Short mmCIF file of C-alpha atoms in Angstrom, two decimals:
data_model
loop_
_atom_site.label_atom_id
_atom_site.label_comp_id
_atom_site.label_asym_id
_atom_site.label_seq_id
_atom_site.Cartn_x
_atom_site.Cartn_y
_atom_site.Cartn_z
CA MET G 1 81.25 131.07 97.57
CA PRO G 2 85.01 131.08 97.49
CA TYR G 3 85.22 130.98 93.70
CA GLU G 4 82.53 133.38 92.57
CA ASN G 5 84.97 136.22 91.98
CA ASN G 6 87.65 134.55 90.00
CA THR G 7 88.05 133.03 86.64
CA ILE G 8 88.82 129.47 87.62
CA ASN G 9 85.32 128.44 86.79
CA ARG G 10 85.00 125.12 88.52
CA ASN G 11 85.85 123.93 91.98
CA ILE G 12 89.27 122.50 91.25
CA ARG G 13 89.81 121.89 94.93
CA THR G 14 88.32 118.43 94.66
CA ASP G 15 91.08 117.57 92.17
CA PHE G 16 93.53 117.56 95.10
CA PRO G 17 92.89 114.69 97.53
CA LEU G 18 95.51 115.82 100.05
CA LEU G 19 93.63 119.02 100.77
CA GLU G 20 90.75 117.01 102.28
CA GLN G 21 92.30 116.68 105.71
CA THR G 22 92.38 118.33 109.07
CA VAL G 23 95.37 119.53 111.07
CA HIS G 24 94.95 119.93 114.84
CA GLY G 25 91.23 119.34 114.26
CA ARG G 26 90.89 122.14 111.71
CA PRO G 27 90.62 121.95 107.91
CA LEU G 28 94.08 122.17 106.40
CA ILE G 29 94.87 125.49 104.77
CA TYR G 30 97.95 124.82 102.70
CA LEU G 31 99.89 128.01 101.98
CA ASP G 32 103.36 126.57 101.52
CA ASN G 33 103.11 126.19 97.78
CA ALA G 34 106.39 127.93 97.01
CA ALA G 35 108.05 125.01 98.83
CA THR G 36 106.01 122.39 97.01
CA THR G 37 102.50 122.21 95.57
CA GLN G 38 100.00 119.42 96.08
CA LYS G 39 99.28 117.06 93.21
CA PRO G 40 96.01 116.71 91.31
CA LYS G 41 94.39 113.30 90.89
CA VAL G 42 95.27 113.17 87.19
CA VAL G 43 98.96 113.29 88.15
CA LEU G 44 98.57 110.70 90.91
CA ASP G 45 96.65 108.48 88.49
CA ALA G 46 99.35 108.86 85.86
CA MET G 47 101.93 107.68 88.39
CA TYR G 48 99.83 104.62 89.20
CA ARG G 49 99.09 103.92 85.55
CA TYR G 50 102.77 104.01 84.67
CA TYR G 51 103.79 101.46 87.27
CA ALA G 52 100.64 99.38 86.76
CA SER G 53 100.92 99.11 83.00
CA LEU G 54 103.97 100.66 81.41
CA ASN G 55 106.98 100.25 83.68
CA SER G 56 110.11 99.11 81.91
CA ASN G 57 113.54 100.53 81.25
CA ILE G 58 113.64 102.90 78.35
CA HIS G 59 115.62 103.64 75.21
CA ARG G 60 117.40 100.46 74.21
CA GLY G 61 114.71 97.86 74.84
CA VAL G 62 113.48 96.03 71.75
CA HIS G 63 110.41 94.66 73.49
CA SER G 64 107.15 96.55 73.12
CA LEU G 65 106.79 97.59 76.74
CA SER G 66 110.17 99.29 76.64
CA GLN G 67 109.26 100.97 73.40
CA GLN G 68 105.96 102.20 74.80
CA ALA G 69 107.67 103.56 77.90
CA THR G 70 110.33 105.23 75.72
CA THR G 71 107.65 106.80 73.56
CA ALA G 72 105.80 108.11 76.65
CA HIS G 73 109.04 109.50 78.13
CA GLU G 74 109.98 111.30 74.91
CA ALA G 75 106.41 112.53 74.50
CA ALA G 76 106.79 114.09 77.97
CA ARG G 77 109.91 115.87 76.75
CA GLU G 78 107.93 117.23 73.81
CA THR G 79 105.18 118.41 76.21
CA VAL G 80 107.81 120.29 78.24
CA ARG G 81 109.27 121.79 75.06
CA ASP G 82 105.87 123.06 74.06
CA PHE G 83 105.19 124.33 77.62
CA ILE G 84 108.23 126.64 77.67
CA HIS G 85 108.21 127.20 73.91
CA ALA G 86 111.67 125.82 73.28
CA ALA G 87 112.65 125.39 69.65
CA GLU G 88 113.57 121.72 69.89
CA ALA G 89 112.91 118.80 72.23
CA GLU G 90 116.63 118.02 72.43
CA GLU G 91 117.07 121.32 74.26
CA ILE G 92 115.11 119.84 77.18
CA VAL G 93 117.29 117.97 79.69
CA PHE G 94 115.49 116.09 82.45
CA THR G 95 117.08 116.47 85.88
CA ARG G 96 116.05 115.79 89.50
CA GLY G 97 114.98 119.39 89.92
CA THR G 98 116.15 122.98 89.82
CA THR G 99 119.05 122.29 92.18
CA GLU G 100 120.42 119.57 89.95
CA SER G 101 119.86 121.66 86.84
CA ILE G 102 121.98 124.44 88.32
CA ASN G 103 124.63 122.03 89.56
CA LEU G 104 124.78 120.47 86.11
CA LEU G 105 125.49 123.86 84.62
CA ALA G 106 127.87 124.96 87.37
CA GLN G 107 129.83 121.78 86.76
CA THR G 108 129.86 121.73 82.96
CA PHE G 109 129.80 125.42 82.13
CA GLY G 110 132.06 126.01 85.12
CA THR G 111 134.63 123.59 83.73
CA ALA G 112 134.54 124.63 80.08
CA PHE G 113 133.49 128.28 79.95
CA LEU G 114 134.35 129.89 83.25
CA PRO G 115 137.87 131.24 82.72
CA GLN G 116 140.55 131.29 85.41
CA GLY G 117 139.73 134.21 87.70
CA GLY G 118 136.35 134.60 85.96
CA THR G 119 133.22 136.15 87.44
CA VAL G 120 129.64 134.92 87.77
CA LEU G 121 127.09 137.69 88.20
CA LEU G 122 123.94 137.08 90.24
CA SER G 123 121.56 138.83 92.64
CA PRO G 124 121.34 138.82 96.43
CA MET G 125 117.79 137.43 96.19
CA GLU G 126 118.90 134.09 94.78
CA HIS G 127 117.83 130.90 96.50
CA HIS G 128 120.87 129.12 97.99
CA SER G 129 120.49 126.63 95.09
CA ASN G 130 121.43 129.34 92.64
CA LEU G 131 124.26 130.62 94.80
CA VAL G 132 126.23 127.84 96.47
CA PRO G 133 126.95 125.89 93.23
CA TRP G 134 128.40 129.10 91.77
CA GLN G 135 130.48 129.78 94.89
CA GLU G 136 131.98 126.34 94.29
CA ALA G 137 132.42 126.85 90.55
CA VAL G 138 134.23 130.19 90.87
CA SER G 139 136.39 128.96 93.72
CA ARG G 140 137.61 126.09 91.50
CA LYS G 141 138.73 128.71 88.97
CA GLY G 142 140.10 131.25 91.43
CA GLY G 143 137.29 133.55 90.35
CA ARG G 144 134.61 135.48 92.19
CA LEU G 145 130.90 136.18 92.44
CA ALA G 146 129.54 139.64 91.76
CA TYR G 147 126.12 140.83 92.87
CA ILE G 148 123.66 143.18 91.25
CA PRO G 149 122.71 145.51 94.11
CA MET G 150 119.10 145.95 95.13
CA THR G 151 117.21 149.12 95.87
CA ASP G 152 115.20 149.06 99.11
CA GLY G 153 115.82 145.32 99.32
CA GLN G 154 113.06 145.05 96.71
CA TYR G 155 114.17 145.72 93.16
CA LEU G 156 117.28 144.94 91.15
CA ASP G 157 119.28 148.07 90.44
CA MET G 158 119.20 147.95 86.64
CA GLN G 159 121.75 150.74 86.17
CA ALA G 160 124.22 148.90 88.35
CA ALA G 161 123.37 145.70 86.46
CA GLU G 162 124.33 147.43 83.20
CA SER G 163 127.74 148.50 84.47
CA LEU G 164 128.40 145.07 86.02
CA LEU G 165 127.48 143.38 82.72
CA ALA G 166 129.81 145.74 80.87
CA GLN G 167 132.62 144.11 82.86
CA LYS G 168 131.79 140.92 80.98
CA PRO G 169 131.21 138.27 83.62
CA ALA G 170 131.27 134.69 82.33
CA LEU G 171 127.60 134.23 83.16
CA LEU G 172 124.59 136.04 84.59
CA THR G 173 122.37 133.76 86.70
CA ILE G 174 119.15 135.19 88.03
CA ALA G 175 115.84 134.15 89.60
CA HIS G 176 112.83 134.77 87.40
CA VAL G 177 110.73 135.15 90.57
CA SER G 178 112.13 135.56 94.10
CA ASN G 179 111.09 132.75 96.42
CA VAL G 180 111.04 135.11 99.39
CA LEU G 181 109.46 138.22 97.93
CA GLY G 182 107.54 136.89 94.96
CA ARG G 183 109.15 139.73 93.01
CA ILE G 184 109.14 139.11 89.25
CA ASN G 185 112.52 140.23 88.01
CA PRO G 186 112.82 141.98 84.64
CA VAL G 187 114.63 139.00 83.15
CA LYS G 188 113.89 139.78 79.51
CA GLU G 189 115.46 143.21 79.89
CA LEU G 190 118.43 141.74 81.76
CA ILE G 191 118.96 139.11 79.07
CA ARG G 192 118.90 141.78 76.37
CA MET G 193 121.44 143.83 78.35
CA ALA G 194 123.62 140.77 79.00
CA HIS G 195 123.63 139.69 75.37
CA ALA G 196 124.73 143.17 74.30
CA HIS G 197 127.91 142.33 76.21
CA ASP G 198 128.03 138.69 75.00
CA VAL G 199 127.20 137.43 78.48
CA PRO G 200 125.09 134.24 78.55
CA VAL G 201 122.19 134.05 81.00
CA LEU G 202 120.69 131.30 83.17
CA VAL G 203 117.21 131.95 84.54
CA ASP G 204 116.08 130.08 87.66
CA GLY G 205 112.41 129.61 86.99
CA ALA G 206 111.56 127.46 90.03
CA GLN G 207 109.08 130.04 91.37
CA ALA G 208 107.83 131.18 87.99
CA VAL G 209 106.57 128.17 86.03
CA ALA G 210 103.42 127.55 88.10
CA HIS G 211 102.42 131.22 87.94
CA LEU G 212 103.52 132.74 84.61
CA PRO G 213 103.59 131.63 81.02
CA VAL G 214 107.26 131.12 80.10
CA ASP G 215 108.59 131.47 76.58
CA VAL G 216 112.32 130.77 76.48
CA GLN G 217 112.62 131.92 72.86
CA ASP G 218 110.91 135.19 73.58
CA LEU G 219 113.08 135.68 76.68
CA ASP G 220 116.08 134.60 74.60
CA CYS G 221 117.69 133.12 77.72
CA ASP G 222 120.56 130.71 77.14
CA PHE G 223 119.47 128.41 79.97
CA TYR G 224 116.28 128.08 82.01
CA CYS G 225 115.57 125.63 84.81
CA PHE G 226 112.68 124.60 87.00
CA SER G 227 111.32 121.80 89.21
CA GLY G 228 108.24 119.70 88.60
CA HIS G 229 107.14 119.53 92.21
CA LYS G 230 106.47 123.26 92.49
CA MET G 231 104.04 123.03 89.56
CA TYR G 232 101.77 120.13 90.58
CA ALA G 233 104.09 117.34 89.40
CA PRO G 234 105.95 114.83 91.61
CA MET G 235 109.23 115.45 93.36
CA GLY G 236 112.35 114.11 91.67
CA ILE G 237 111.85 115.58 88.22
CA GLY G 238 113.07 118.89 86.88
CA VAL G 239 114.22 120.51 83.70
CA LEU G 240 117.26 122.27 82.34
CA TYR G 241 116.56 124.03 79.08
CA GLY G 242 119.60 125.11 77.13
CA LYS G 243 119.98 126.58 73.68
CA LYS G 244 121.16 123.77 71.42
CA SER G 245 124.28 125.74 70.46
CA TRP G 246 125.23 125.90 74.16
CA LEU G 247 124.33 122.32 75.11
CA GLU G 248 126.41 121.01 72.22
CA LYS G 249 129.46 122.90 73.48
CA LEU G 250 129.16 121.75 77.11
CA PRO G 251 130.95 118.63 78.35
CA PRO G 252 128.84 115.82 79.89
CA TYR G 253 127.80 116.10 83.55
CA GLN G 254 127.65 112.55 84.87
CA PHE G 255 129.00 109.47 83.21
CA GLY G 256 127.64 105.95 82.72
CA GLY G 257 124.85 104.29 80.80
CA GLU G 258 122.44 106.19 78.53
CA MET G 259 124.84 109.09 77.98
CA ILE G 260 127.17 107.19 75.65
CA SER G 261 126.90 106.21 72.01
CA GLU G 262 129.85 103.81 71.99
CA VAL G 263 132.05 102.50 74.76
CA ARG G 264 135.48 101.05 74.20
CA LEU G 265 137.95 99.83 76.79
CA TYR G 266 139.84 103.08 77.19
CA GLU G 267 137.54 105.81 75.93
CA SER G 268 133.97 106.37 74.82
CA ASP G 269 131.85 108.45 72.49
CA TYR G 270 129.06 110.41 74.07
CA ASN G 271 125.45 110.32 73.06
CA ARG G 272 123.65 113.09 71.18
CA LEU G 273 121.54 115.73 72.92
CA PRO G 274 119.82 115.63 75.31
CA PHE G 275 120.93 112.13 76.36
CA LYS G 276 124.53 113.29 76.78
CA PHE G 277 123.35 114.91 80.02
CA GLU G 278 121.11 112.09 81.22
CA ALA G 279 123.35 109.33 82.59
CA GLY G 280 121.64 106.32 84.13
CA THR G 281 118.01 105.28 84.22
CA PRO G 282 115.91 108.43 84.30
CA ALA G 283 112.85 109.13 86.43
CA VAL G 284 110.49 107.92 83.72
CA ALA G 285 107.23 107.94 85.70
CA GLU G 286 108.00 111.37 87.10
CA ALA G 287 108.69 112.78 83.63
CA ILE G 288 105.37 111.39 82.38
CA CYS G 289 103.64 112.88 85.44
CA LEU G 290 105.29 116.24 84.78
CA ALA G 291 103.72 116.19 81.32
CA GLU G 292 100.38 115.35 82.94
CA ALA G 293 100.76 118.29 85.36
CA ILE G 294 101.55 120.58 82.43
CA ARG G 295 98.39 119.46 80.64
CA TYR G 296 96.42 120.02 83.83
CA LEU G 297 97.81 123.55 84.23
CA GLN G 298 97.16 124.26 80.56
CA SER G 299 93.57 123.04 80.92
CA ILE G 300 93.06 125.84 83.44
CA GLY G 301 95.08 128.29 81.40
CA PHE G 302 97.59 130.88 82.53
CA GLU G 303 95.17 133.75 82.16
CA ALA G 304 92.95 132.22 84.82
CA VAL G 305 95.97 131.17 86.88
CA GLN G 306 97.33 134.73 86.89
CA THR G 307 93.97 136.35 87.61
CA HIS G 308 93.43 133.98 90.51
CA ASP G 309 96.93 134.55 91.86
CA ARG G 310 96.50 138.32 91.68
CA LEU G 311 93.13 138.10 93.41
CA LEU G 312 94.55 136.15 96.36
CA LEU G 313 97.69 138.27 96.62
CA ASP G 314 95.79 141.55 96.51
CA ALA G 315 93.30 140.34 99.12
CA ALA G 316 96.07 139.07 101.38
CA THR G 317 98.16 142.22 101.00
CA GLU G 318 95.22 144.52 101.63
CA SER G 319 93.81 142.66 104.63
CA LEU G 320 97.18 142.02 106.26
CA SER G 321 98.16 145.67 105.81
CA ALA G 322 94.87 146.69 107.40
CA LEU G 323 95.78 144.71 110.54
CA GLY G 324 98.58 147.23 111.17
CA GLY G 325 101.85 146.53 112.89
CA LEU G 326 103.09 144.26 110.12
CA ASP G 327 106.09 144.59 107.84
CA ILE G 328 105.13 143.27 104.42
CA TYR G 329 108.09 142.84 102.09
CA ALA G 330 107.91 143.84 98.43
CA SER G 331 104.16 144.26 98.58
CA ASP G 332 103.78 146.02 95.22
CA GLN G 333 103.73 144.67 91.67
CA PRO G 334 105.26 143.05 89.71
CA LYS G 335 105.05 139.96 91.85
CA CYS G 336 103.33 136.59 92.01
CA GLY G 337 102.57 133.72 94.30
CA VAL G 338 104.13 134.90 97.55
CA ILE G 339 103.48 137.26 100.44
CA SER G 340 106.27 137.56 102.98
CA PHE G 341 105.77 139.45 106.21
CA ASN G 342 106.63 139.82 109.87
CA ILE G 343 104.52 140.92 112.82
CA GLN G 344 106.50 143.78 114.33
CA GLY G 345 107.85 142.67 117.69
CA ALA G 346 107.13 138.97 117.12
CA HIS G 347 109.46 136.24 115.90
CA HIS G 348 108.47 134.56 112.62
CA TYR G 349 108.87 131.17 114.26
CA ASP G 350 106.28 131.97 116.94
CA VAL G 351 103.84 133.16 114.29
CA GLY G 352 104.35 129.95 112.31
CA VAL G 353 103.65 127.79 115.40
CA ILE G 354 100.39 129.58 116.14
CA LEU G 355 99.27 129.47 112.51
CA ASP G 356 100.00 125.73 112.48
CA GLN G 357 97.76 125.27 115.51
CA MET G 358 95.02 126.86 113.43
CA GLY G 359 95.58 124.42 110.56
CA ILE G 360 97.47 126.90 108.40
CA ALA G 361 100.68 125.71 106.76
CA VAL G 362 103.05 128.58 106.04
CA ARG G 363 106.83 128.62 105.95
CA THR G 364 108.92 130.62 108.38
CA GLY G 365 112.63 131.30 108.47
CA HIS G 366 115.16 132.48 105.91
CA HIS G 367 113.66 130.50 103.01
CA CYS G 368 117.13 129.44 101.82
CA ALA G 369 117.95 133.07 100.99
CA GLN G 370 120.17 134.19 103.84
CA PRO G 371 121.95 136.94 101.85
CA LEU G 372 118.58 138.60 101.16
CA MET G 373 117.65 138.32 104.84
CA GLY G 374 120.93 140.05 105.69
CA LEU G 375 120.11 142.81 103.24
CA LEU G 376 116.65 143.29 104.74
CA GLY G 377 118.22 143.22 108.22
CA ILE G 378 115.98 140.39 109.46
CA SER G 379 116.50 136.76 110.41
CA GLY G 380 113.46 135.51 108.53
CA THR G 381 109.88 136.07 107.48
CA VAL G 382 106.52 134.37 107.55
CA ARG G 383 105.77 133.37 103.97
CA ALA G 384 102.34 132.49 102.67
CA SER G 385 102.46 131.21 99.11
CA PHE G 386 99.47 130.48 96.92
CA ALA G 387 98.42 127.93 94.35
CA ILE G 388 95.46 127.55 92.03
CA TYR G 389 93.47 125.63 94.65
CA ASN G 390 93.66 128.29 97.37
CA THR G 391 90.59 130.38 98.00
CA LEU G 392 89.67 133.86 99.21
CA ASP G 393 88.08 132.15 102.17
CA GLU G 394 91.49 130.70 103.07
CA VAL G 395 93.08 134.13 102.74
CA GLU G 396 90.51 135.48 105.21
CA LYS G 397 91.33 132.65 107.62
CA LEU G 398 95.04 133.42 107.26
CA VAL G 399 94.41 137.06 108.11
CA GLU G 400 92.24 136.07 111.07
CA ALA G 401 94.98 133.72 112.30
CA VAL G 402 97.63 136.43 111.97
CA ARG G 403 95.36 138.75 113.97
CA LYS G 404 95.14 136.06 116.64
CA ALA G 405 98.89 135.43 116.62
CA LYS G 406 99.45 139.15 117.04
CA ALA G 407 97.12 139.27 120.02
CA MET G 408 98.75 136.23 121.64
CA LEU G 409 102.37 137.18 121.05
CA LEU G 410 102.50 140.92 121.67
CA MET N 1 110.80 121.33 145.56
CA GLU N 2 111.46 117.79 144.38
CA VAL N 3 111.65 117.25 140.65
CA GLU N 4 108.63 114.91 140.61
CA GLU N 5 106.57 117.51 142.40
CA LYS N 6 107.54 120.18 139.91
CA ILE N 7 106.63 117.92 137.02
CA SER N 8 103.22 116.97 138.40
CA GLN N 9 102.53 120.62 139.13
CA LEU N 10 103.28 121.50 135.50
CA ILE N 11 101.14 118.66 134.18
CA LYS N 12 98.27 119.79 136.40
CA GLN N 13 98.65 123.37 135.28
CA PHE N 14 98.67 122.55 131.56
CA SER N 15 96.09 119.76 131.55
CA ALA N 16 93.58 122.08 133.22
CA LEU N 17 93.64 124.03 129.98
CA GLU N 18 91.54 122.36 127.32
CA ASP N 19 92.03 124.86 124.54
CA TRP N 20 95.34 125.06 122.69
CA THR N 21 95.11 128.85 122.83
CA ASP N 22 95.25 128.76 126.61
CA ARG N 23 98.09 126.24 126.68
CA TYR N 24 100.13 128.38 124.31
CA ALA N 25 99.18 131.54 126.19
CA LEU N 26 100.59 129.93 129.34
CA LEU N 27 103.74 128.87 127.48
CA ILE N 28 104.12 132.40 126.09
CA ASP N 29 103.63 133.86 129.60
CA MET N 30 106.30 131.54 130.94
CA GLY N 31 108.57 132.66 128.14
CA LYS N 32 107.93 136.32 128.81
CA SER N 33 108.57 135.95 132.54
CA LEU N 34 111.84 134.07 132.12
CA PRO N 35 114.62 136.44 133.18
CA LEU N 36 116.55 137.77 130.21
CA LEU N 37 120.07 136.64 129.62
CA PRO N 38 122.15 139.82 129.27
CA ASP N 39 123.28 140.34 125.67
CA ALA N 40 126.90 140.13 126.78
CA GLU N 41 126.27 136.57 127.97
CA LYS N 42 124.66 135.46 124.69
CA SER N 43 127.89 134.10 123.32
CA GLU N 44 128.32 131.88 120.32
CA LYS N 45 129.45 129.18 122.75
CA LEU N 46 126.07 129.08 124.51
CA LEU N 47 124.07 129.21 121.28
CA ILE N 48 122.21 126.06 120.34
CA LYS N 49 122.67 125.58 116.63
CA GLY N 50 120.12 124.29 114.18
CA CYS N 51 117.03 126.01 115.52
CA GLN N 52 114.98 128.46 113.48
CA SER N 53 115.00 130.69 116.53
CA ARG N 54 118.17 131.33 118.48
CA VAL N 55 118.43 129.74 121.91
CA TRP N 56 121.12 130.23 124.51
CA ILE N 57 121.49 128.04 127.59
CA LYS N 58 123.96 128.74 130.35
CA ALA N 59 124.65 126.45 133.32
CA GLU N 60 126.49 126.93 136.62
CA LEU N 61 127.15 124.49 139.41
CA GLN N 62 126.52 125.80 142.93
CA ASP N 63 126.67 123.57 146.00
CA GLY N 64 126.20 120.45 143.90
CA LYS N 65 123.14 121.81 142.06
CA VAL N 66 122.96 123.00 138.47
CA PHE N 67 121.43 126.41 137.84
CA PHE N 68 120.41 127.23 134.30
CA LYS N 69 119.76 130.48 132.52
CA ALA N 70 118.25 130.59 129.06
CA ASP N 71 116.99 132.97 126.46
CA SER N 72 115.62 132.92 122.96
CA ASP N 73 114.57 135.46 120.38
CA ALA N 74 111.30 133.55 119.87
CA VAL N 75 108.89 133.67 122.78
CA ILE N 76 107.37 130.20 122.34
CA THR N 77 110.84 128.71 122.25
CA LYS N 78 111.66 130.76 125.31
CA GLY N 79 108.52 129.37 126.96
CA MET N 80 109.73 125.86 126.30
CA ALA N 81 113.10 126.76 127.78
CA ALA N 82 111.32 128.21 130.82
CA LEU N 83 109.39 124.97 131.21
CA LEU N 84 112.57 122.90 131.13
CA LEU N 85 114.34 125.29 133.51
CA HIS N 86 111.42 125.16 135.92
CA VAL N 87 111.93 121.41 136.17
CA PHE N 88 115.68 121.10 135.92
CA SER N 89 117.23 124.25 137.35
CA GLY N 90 118.40 123.74 140.93
CA GLN N 91 118.58 119.95 140.64
CA SER N 92 121.67 117.83 141.06
CA PRO N 93 123.43 116.65 137.90
CA GLN N 94 122.39 113.05 138.66
CA THR N 95 118.72 113.99 139.06
CA ILE N 96 118.83 115.85 135.76
CA LEU N 97 120.32 112.83 134.04
CA ASP N 98 117.82 110.43 135.63
CA THR N 99 114.67 112.45 134.97
CA PRO N 100 112.84 111.40 131.80
CA VAL N 101 111.26 114.11 129.64
CA ASP N 102 108.05 112.24 128.86
CA PHE N 103 106.16 114.82 130.91
CA LEU N 104 106.25 117.00 127.78
CA ASP N 105 103.81 114.55 126.14
CA GLN N 106 101.41 114.96 129.00
CA ILE N 107 101.34 118.72 128.81
CA GLY N 108 100.41 118.61 125.13
CA LEU N 109 103.73 119.59 123.64
CA LYS N 110 104.54 116.22 122.15
CA GLU N 111 104.28 117.52 118.61
CA HIS N 112 107.30 119.74 119.34
CA LEU N 113 109.47 116.76 120.21
CA SER N 114 109.89 115.37 116.74
CA PRO N 115 113.61 115.25 116.01
CA THR N 116 113.10 117.09 112.72
CA ARG N 117 111.12 119.91 114.27
CA SER N 118 113.21 123.01 113.98
CA ASN N 119 112.30 124.62 117.29
CA GLY N 120 115.15 123.08 119.18
CA LEU N 121 113.22 121.59 122.14
CA ASN N 122 115.12 118.38 121.60
CA ASP N 123 118.38 120.26 121.32
CA MET N 124 117.64 122.18 124.51
CA ILE N 125 116.98 118.92 126.37
CA LYS N 126 120.17 117.44 124.96
CA GLN N 127 122.14 120.51 126.02
CA ILE N 128 120.73 120.46 129.57
CA LYS N 129 121.58 116.78 129.91
CA LEU N 130 125.06 117.37 128.49
CA TYR N 131 125.73 120.09 131.05
CA ALA N 132 124.60 117.71 133.81
CA LEU N 133 126.81 114.95 132.44
CA ALA N 134 129.81 117.28 132.30
CA PHE N 135 129.27 118.44 135.90
CA ASN N 136 128.88 114.85 136.99
CA LEU N 137 132.19 113.92 135.41
CA GLN N 138 133.95 116.88 137.10
CA LYS N 139 133.18 115.45 140.53
#
């Protein structure tokens, strides 16, 4: 039985209709969860229910449907607040996803708080989404990016981080969990160090929220962002958390309806938080579904989620190592969700094609983290990434498929 | 050998193999036996962009026929290049332009032809046809 050894005590697999399919005549084994997770029925049902019974434009409608939809949308915001333990719901800004959250900040913080010639500090393991917007932001201000070096291409060099923070960059922006390595970065420690130098911190939580409990007040981060679709919610919804004191100081991001309180012919007053940052009709159904996904995740509980994740990762790491002839990147703790590897002498693309033939969906390539690939001296990896519905049986099949790929390719 | 003959030979060879493992093994063998392009010749100019693996295709016109050389750092991609070269190398530019590539469906590689697939089979075909077109225009 695939589940007898872990603490998810019911077969949650049946909650995910998409998983019931075959690829090239074999049962689908979906191990591309770091790219996007599948959605449980409760989330799919919530989407249907919204459009079947609640759909209307929110916030200024007097009619009851609009008021109900508004209530549901704001209740979703409260659910997100509770999920990441923010102090207030107005600190939760809905966006399209992590990428938009970071662009929002690069635009607004970049305009108002990045000085001419200023520096943004980050790490070489950032996803391109937490790199390119900052390249743009600093170039607009004639500034520069600075990178915390890594040791062995695996860990952030904390001593170097300390001396870089002492130079007072305008912002530190850092992945909570690396999308390539699964490495959990010591963000709480980094935030403490940054704040000692009055440096604000953005944490990119895209790869963390489905795997770890997040408490933004405990972390004391100034900003935190994530996407719904990597945590069992639909695509098109994401979150930017910001401390109220920061969000109040930032200028608006996009302009138009919803984000104003009063419009005159030649100037306008902007709305209060968080609506100041939410121009236009928001993704109401998606926000409601995000709340549903959060409740689903909470019904399983992060203790079980983490135990399960650890079980799959340990099994995968152990069995893949035992095959021999593989390079496994950042295979030790602390990490979650992801195992990245290469078969020595084989191209990651070839491995991906053969795994696909065996019904196994993994991701191959640079995973939108080309600087990290450069640092590791490789062009890409094969990445298997796990979710709550994956099983030990699937891990075994992955290992078997890698063994077969090795035999075919070498 | 005529181009039609080469194509039907390939189809016969691949369709005799029922199992995907054998079809891919053949493709991998073809990739491995494709002569290497010397590193010095793997210039940025010959590189086909947008593939997850890197592919280089070089073409030369000799006595009215186009001769291709190709290489890739991924062996399955290289196998696909070998397959295309087997059919197209040594043909006249006009024949290359006139020959449809639907034979790839019949050898069970159709799934690789999706325009969004990142293996570059489509890009390789486009590049081969572009070389032929350029040689045709030179005449």
